[in-house]
PDB file of C-alpha atoms in Angstrom:
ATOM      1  CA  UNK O   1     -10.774  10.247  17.507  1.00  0.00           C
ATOM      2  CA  UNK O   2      -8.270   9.089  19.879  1.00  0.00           C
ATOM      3  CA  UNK O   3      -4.310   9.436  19.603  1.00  0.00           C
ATOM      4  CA  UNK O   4      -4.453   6.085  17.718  1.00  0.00           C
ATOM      5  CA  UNK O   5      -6.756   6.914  15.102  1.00  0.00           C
ATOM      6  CA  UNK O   6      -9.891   4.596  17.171  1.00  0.00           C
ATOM      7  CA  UNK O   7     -13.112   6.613  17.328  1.00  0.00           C
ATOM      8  CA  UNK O   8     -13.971   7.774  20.610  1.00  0.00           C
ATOM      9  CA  UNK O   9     -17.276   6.082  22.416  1.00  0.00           C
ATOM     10  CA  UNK O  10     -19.721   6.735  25.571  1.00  0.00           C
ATOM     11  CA  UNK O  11     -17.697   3.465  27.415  1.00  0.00           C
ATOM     12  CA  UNK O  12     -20.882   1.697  28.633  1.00  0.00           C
ATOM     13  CA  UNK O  13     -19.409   0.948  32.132  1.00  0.00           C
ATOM     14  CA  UNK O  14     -22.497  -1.098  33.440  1.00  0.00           C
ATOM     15  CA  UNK O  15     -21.370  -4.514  32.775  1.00  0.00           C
ATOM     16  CA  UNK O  16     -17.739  -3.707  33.381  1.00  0.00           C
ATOM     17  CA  UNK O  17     -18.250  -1.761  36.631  1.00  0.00           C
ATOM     18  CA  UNK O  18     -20.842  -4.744  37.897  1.00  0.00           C
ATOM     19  CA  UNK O  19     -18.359  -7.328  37.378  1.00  0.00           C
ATOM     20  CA  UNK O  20     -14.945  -5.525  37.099  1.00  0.00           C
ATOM     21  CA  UNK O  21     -14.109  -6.952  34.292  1.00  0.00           C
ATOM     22  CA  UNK O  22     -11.704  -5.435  31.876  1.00  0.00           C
ATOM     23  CA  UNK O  23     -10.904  -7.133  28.088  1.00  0.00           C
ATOM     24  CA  UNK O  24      -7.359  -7.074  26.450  1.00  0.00           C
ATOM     25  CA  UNK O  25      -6.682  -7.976  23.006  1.00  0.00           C
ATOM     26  CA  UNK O  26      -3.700  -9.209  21.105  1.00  0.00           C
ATOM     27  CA  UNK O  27      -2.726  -9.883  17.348  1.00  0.00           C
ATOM     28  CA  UNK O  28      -0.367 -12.932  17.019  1.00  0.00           C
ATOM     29  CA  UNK O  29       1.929 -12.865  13.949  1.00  0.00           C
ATOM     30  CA  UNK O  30       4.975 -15.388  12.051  1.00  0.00           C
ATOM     31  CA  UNK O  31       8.232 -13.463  12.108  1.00  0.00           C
ATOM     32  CA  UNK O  32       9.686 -14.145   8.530  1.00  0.00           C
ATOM     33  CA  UNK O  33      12.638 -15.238   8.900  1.00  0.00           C
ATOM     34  CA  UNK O  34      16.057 -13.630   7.769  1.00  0.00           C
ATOM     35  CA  UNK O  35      17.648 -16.378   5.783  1.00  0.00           C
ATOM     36  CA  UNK O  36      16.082 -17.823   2.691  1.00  0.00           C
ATOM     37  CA  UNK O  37      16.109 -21.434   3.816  1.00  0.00           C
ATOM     38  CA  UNK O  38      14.248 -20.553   7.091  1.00  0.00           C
ATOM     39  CA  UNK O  39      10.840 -21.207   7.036  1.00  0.00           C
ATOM     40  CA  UNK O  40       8.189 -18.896   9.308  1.00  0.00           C
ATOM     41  CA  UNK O  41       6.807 -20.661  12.783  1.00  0.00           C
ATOM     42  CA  UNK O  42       4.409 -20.458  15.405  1.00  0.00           C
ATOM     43  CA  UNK O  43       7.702 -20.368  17.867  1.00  0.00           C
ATOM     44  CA  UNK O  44       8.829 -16.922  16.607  1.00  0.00           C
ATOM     45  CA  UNK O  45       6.067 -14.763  17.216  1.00  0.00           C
ATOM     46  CA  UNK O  46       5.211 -10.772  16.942  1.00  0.00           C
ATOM     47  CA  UNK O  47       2.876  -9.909  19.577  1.00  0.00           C
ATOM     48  CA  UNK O  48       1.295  -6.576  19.112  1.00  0.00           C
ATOM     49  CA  UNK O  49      -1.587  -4.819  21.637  1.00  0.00           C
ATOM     50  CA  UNK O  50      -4.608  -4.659  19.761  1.00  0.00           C
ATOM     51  CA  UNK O  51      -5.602  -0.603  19.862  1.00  0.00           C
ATOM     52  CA  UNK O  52      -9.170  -0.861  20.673  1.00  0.00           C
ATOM     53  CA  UNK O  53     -11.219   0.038  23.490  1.00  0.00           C
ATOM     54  CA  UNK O  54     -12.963  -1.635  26.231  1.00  0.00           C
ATOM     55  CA  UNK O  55     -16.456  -1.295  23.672  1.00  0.00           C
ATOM     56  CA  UNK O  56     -14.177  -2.550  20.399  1.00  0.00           C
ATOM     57  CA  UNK O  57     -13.319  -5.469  22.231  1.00  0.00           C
ATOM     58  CA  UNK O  58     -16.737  -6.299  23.384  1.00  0.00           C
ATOM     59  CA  UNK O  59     -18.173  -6.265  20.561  1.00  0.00           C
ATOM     60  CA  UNK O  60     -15.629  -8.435  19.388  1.00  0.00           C
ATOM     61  CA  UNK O  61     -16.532 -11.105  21.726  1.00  0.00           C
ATOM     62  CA  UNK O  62     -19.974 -10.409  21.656  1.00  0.00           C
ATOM     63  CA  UNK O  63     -20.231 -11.040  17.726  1.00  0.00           C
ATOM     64  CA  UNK O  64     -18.337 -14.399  18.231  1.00  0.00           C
ATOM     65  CA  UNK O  65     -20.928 -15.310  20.222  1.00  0.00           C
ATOM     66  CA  UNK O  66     -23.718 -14.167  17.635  1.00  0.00           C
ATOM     67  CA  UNK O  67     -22.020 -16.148  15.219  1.00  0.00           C
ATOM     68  CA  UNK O  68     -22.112 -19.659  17.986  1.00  0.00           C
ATOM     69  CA  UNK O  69     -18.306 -20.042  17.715  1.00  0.00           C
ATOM     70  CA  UNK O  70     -16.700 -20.193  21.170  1.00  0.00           C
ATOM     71  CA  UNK O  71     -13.334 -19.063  21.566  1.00  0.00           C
ATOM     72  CA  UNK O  72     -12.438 -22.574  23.757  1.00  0.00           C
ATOM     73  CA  UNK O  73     -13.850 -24.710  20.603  1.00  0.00           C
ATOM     74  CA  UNK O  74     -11.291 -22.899  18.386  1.00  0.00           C
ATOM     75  CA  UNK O  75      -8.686 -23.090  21.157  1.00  0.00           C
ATOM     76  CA  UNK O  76      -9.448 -26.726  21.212  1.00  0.00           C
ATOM     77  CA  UNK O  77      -9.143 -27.174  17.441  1.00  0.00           C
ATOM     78  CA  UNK O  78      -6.720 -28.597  15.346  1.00  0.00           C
ATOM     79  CA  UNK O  79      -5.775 -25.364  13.751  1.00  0.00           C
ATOM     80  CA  UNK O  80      -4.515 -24.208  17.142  1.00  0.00           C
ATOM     81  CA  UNK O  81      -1.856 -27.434  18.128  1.00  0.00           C
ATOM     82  CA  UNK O  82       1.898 -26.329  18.521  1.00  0.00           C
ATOM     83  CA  UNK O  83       2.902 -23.419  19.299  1.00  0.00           C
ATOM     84  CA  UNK O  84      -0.180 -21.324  18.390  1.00  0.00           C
ATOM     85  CA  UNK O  85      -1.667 -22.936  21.371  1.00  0.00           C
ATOM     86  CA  UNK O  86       1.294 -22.195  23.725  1.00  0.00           C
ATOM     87  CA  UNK O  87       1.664 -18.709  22.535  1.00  0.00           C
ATOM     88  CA  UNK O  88      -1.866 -18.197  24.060  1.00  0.00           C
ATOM     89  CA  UNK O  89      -0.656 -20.265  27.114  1.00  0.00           C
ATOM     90  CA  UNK O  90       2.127 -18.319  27.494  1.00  0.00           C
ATOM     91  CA  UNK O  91       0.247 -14.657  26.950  1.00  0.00           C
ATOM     92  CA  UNK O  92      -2.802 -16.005  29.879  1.00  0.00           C
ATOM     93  CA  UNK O  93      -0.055 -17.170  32.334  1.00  0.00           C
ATOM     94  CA  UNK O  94       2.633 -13.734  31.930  1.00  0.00           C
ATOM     95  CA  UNK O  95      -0.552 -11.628  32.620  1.00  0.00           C
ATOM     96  CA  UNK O  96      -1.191 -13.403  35.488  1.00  0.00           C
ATOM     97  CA  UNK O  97       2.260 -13.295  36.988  1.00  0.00           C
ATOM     98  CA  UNK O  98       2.304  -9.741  35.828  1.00  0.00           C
ATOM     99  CA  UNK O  99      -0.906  -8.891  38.063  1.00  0.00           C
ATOM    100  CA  UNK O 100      -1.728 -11.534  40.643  1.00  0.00           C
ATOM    101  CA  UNK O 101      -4.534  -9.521  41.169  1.00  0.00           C
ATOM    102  CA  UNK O 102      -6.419 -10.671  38.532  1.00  0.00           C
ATOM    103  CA  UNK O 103      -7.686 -14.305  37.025  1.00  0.00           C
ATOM    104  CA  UNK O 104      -7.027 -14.142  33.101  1.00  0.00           C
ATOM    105  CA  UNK O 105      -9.587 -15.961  30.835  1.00  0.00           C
ATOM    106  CA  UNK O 106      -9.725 -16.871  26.611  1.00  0.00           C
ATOM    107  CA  UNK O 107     -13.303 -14.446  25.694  1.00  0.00           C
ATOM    108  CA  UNK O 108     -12.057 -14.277  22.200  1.00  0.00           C
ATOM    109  CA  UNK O 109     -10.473 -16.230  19.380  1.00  0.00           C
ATOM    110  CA  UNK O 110      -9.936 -15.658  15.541  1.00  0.00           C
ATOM    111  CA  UNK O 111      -7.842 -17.228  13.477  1.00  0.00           C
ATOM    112  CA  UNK O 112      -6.805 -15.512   9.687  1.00  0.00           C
ATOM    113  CA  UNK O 113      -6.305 -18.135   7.526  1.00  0.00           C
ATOM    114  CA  UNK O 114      -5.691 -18.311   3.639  1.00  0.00           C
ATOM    115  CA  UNK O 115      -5.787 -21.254   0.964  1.00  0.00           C
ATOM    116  CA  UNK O 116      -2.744 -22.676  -0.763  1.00  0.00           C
ATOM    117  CA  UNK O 117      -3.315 -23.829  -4.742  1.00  0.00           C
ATOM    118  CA  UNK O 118      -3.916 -26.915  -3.246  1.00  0.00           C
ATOM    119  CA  UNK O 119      -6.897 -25.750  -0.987  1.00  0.00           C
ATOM    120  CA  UNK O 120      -4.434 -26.679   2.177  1.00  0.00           C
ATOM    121  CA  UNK O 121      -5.774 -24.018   4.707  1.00  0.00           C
ATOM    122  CA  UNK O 122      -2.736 -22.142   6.714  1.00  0.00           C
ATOM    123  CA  UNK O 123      -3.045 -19.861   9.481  1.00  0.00           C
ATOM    124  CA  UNK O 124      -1.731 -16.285   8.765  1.00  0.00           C
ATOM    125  CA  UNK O 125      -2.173 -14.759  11.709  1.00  0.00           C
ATOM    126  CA  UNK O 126      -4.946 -14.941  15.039  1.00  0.00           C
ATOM    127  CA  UNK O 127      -6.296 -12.480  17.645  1.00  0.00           C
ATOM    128  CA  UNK O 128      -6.823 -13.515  21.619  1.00  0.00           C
ATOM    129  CA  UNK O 129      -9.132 -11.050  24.008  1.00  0.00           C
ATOM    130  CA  UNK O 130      -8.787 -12.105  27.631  1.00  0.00           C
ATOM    131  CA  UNK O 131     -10.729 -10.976  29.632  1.00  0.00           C
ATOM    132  CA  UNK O 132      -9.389  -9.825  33.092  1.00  0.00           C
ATOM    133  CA  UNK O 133     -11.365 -10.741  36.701  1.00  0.00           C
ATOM    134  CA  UNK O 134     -10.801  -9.373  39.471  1.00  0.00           C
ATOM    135  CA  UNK O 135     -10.087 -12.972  41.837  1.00  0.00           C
ATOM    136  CA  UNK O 136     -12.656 -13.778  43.866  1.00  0.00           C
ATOM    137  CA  UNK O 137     -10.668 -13.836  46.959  1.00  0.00           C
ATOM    138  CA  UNK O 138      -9.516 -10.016  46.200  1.00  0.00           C
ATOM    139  CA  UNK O 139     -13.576  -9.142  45.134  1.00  0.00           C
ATOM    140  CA  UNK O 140     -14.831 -10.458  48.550  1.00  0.00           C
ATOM    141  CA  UNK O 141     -11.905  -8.364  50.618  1.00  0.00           C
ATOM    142  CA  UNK O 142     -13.025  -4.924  48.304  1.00  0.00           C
ATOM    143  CA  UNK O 143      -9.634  -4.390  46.744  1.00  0.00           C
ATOM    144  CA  UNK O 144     -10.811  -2.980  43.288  1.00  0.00           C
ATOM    145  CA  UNK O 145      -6.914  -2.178  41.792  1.00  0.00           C
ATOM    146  CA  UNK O 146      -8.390  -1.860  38.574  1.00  0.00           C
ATOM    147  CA  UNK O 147      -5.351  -0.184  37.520  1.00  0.00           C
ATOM    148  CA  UNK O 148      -3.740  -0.381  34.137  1.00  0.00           C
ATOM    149  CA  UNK O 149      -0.611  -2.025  34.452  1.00  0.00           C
ATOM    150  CA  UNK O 150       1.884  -0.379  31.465  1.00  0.00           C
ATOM    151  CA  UNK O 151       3.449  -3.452  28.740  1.00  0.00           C
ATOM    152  CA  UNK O 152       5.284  -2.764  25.295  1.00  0.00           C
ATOM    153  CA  UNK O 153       2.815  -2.023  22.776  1.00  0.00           C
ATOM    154  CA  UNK O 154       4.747  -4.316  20.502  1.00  0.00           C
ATOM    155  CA  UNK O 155       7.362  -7.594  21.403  1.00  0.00           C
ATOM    156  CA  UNK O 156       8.868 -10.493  19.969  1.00  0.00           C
ATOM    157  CA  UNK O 157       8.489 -14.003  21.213  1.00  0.00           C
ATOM    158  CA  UNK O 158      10.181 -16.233  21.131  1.00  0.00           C
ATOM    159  CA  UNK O 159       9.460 -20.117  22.145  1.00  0.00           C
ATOM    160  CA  UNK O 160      11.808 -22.207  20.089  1.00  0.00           C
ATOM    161  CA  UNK O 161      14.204 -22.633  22.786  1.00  0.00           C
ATOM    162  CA  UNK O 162      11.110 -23.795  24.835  1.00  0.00           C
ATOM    163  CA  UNK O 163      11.958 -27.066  26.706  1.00  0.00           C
ATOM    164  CA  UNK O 164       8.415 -28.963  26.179  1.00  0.00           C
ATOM    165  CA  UNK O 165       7.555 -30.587  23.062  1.00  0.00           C
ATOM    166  CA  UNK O 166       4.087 -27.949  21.610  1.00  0.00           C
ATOM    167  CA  UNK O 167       2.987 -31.382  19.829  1.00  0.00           C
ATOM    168  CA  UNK O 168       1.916 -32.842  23.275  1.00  0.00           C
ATOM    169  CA  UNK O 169      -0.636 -30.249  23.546  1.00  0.00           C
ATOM    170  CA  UNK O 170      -0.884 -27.463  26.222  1.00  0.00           C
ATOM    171  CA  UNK O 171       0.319 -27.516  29.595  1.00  0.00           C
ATOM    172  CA  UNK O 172      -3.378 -25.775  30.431  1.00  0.00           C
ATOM    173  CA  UNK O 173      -6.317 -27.789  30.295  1.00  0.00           C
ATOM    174  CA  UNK O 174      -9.166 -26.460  28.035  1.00  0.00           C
ATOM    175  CA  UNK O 175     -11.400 -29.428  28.199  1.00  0.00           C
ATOM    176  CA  UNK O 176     -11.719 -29.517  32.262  1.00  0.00           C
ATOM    177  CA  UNK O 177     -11.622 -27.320  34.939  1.00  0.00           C
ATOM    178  CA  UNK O 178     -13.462 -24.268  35.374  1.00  0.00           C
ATOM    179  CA  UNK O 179     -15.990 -23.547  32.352  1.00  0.00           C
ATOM    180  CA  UNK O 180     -15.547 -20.840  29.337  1.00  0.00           C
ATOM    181  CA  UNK O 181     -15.554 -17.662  30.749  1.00  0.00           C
ATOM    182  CA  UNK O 182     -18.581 -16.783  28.352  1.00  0.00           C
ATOM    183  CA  UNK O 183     -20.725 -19.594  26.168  1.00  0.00           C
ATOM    184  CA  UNK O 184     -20.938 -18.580  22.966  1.00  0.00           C
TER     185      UNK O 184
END
């Protein structure tokens, strides 16, 4: 076992080292709110580093795909309007800016949802793996960098104050443009 309690694994490097690819996953939470009139959003969010490895996260992706549910079909969903959508926005952009290195892509979506009395579904909480890509531009020059670039394990975000409107949809385009990063 590791230091955070995830067993330890062979780390099959052949795909990754082929394409340089690296996966990073995140859990997306509601802050409850302090005062009892306050109701829990998508604008207040926890966003905490999933603690898996590179295999864990594969996996992940890879039984998504089993299962013929593509991350950019949930993305595209209803469930995911508002500010679920631009929390994901957000996360795929500040990596990018973080490391223009690397191109940033949705491999992995799962929403947690639960019923109401009513049968009214609700999202509790949903997970995001990106998966990182060395840009092509950087792959053809032979700068690997593959470095790990150091974030909080744990932050709060916070988009209410956010000047566009989340019910006009997402400022990235997930129905043009470059295809899924993997079909599931």
């Amino acid at each position: 076992m590791d230091s955070l309690g995830n067993r330890d694994h062979d780390f099959d490097t052949t795909l990754l080292q082929k394409e340089k690819d690296l996966y990073e996953g995140y859990n997306f939470e509601k802050i409850i709110p302090q005062l009892p009139n306050e109701k829990a959003t998508w604008s207040v969010v926890t966003k905490t580093r999933m603690p898996l490895n590179q295999n864990d996260l594969l996996a992940m992706v890879n039984k998504q795909k089993r299962k013929g549910t593509s991350a950019w079909t949930i993305m595209n969903s209803k469930e995911m309007k508002g500010y679920k959508r631009k929390q994901v926005d957000q996360l795929i952009e500040g990596r990018e800016r973080a490391d223009p290195r690397f191109r940033y892509e949705l491999a992995g979506l799962k929403l947690d949802q639960q019923s109401d009395k009513w049968g009214n579904r609700s999202t509790t909480a949903f997970h995001v793996i990106l998966k990182r890509r060395l840009r092509k531009d950087l792959a053809s020059a032979g700068h690997a960098g593959l470095g790990e670039l150091q974030e909080p394990h744990r932050e709060v975000i916070d988009l209410s104050r956010a000047s566009d409107d989340p019910s006009e949809g997402s400022s990235r385009d997930y129905h043009h443009g470059s295809p899924p990063p993997l079909h599931f």
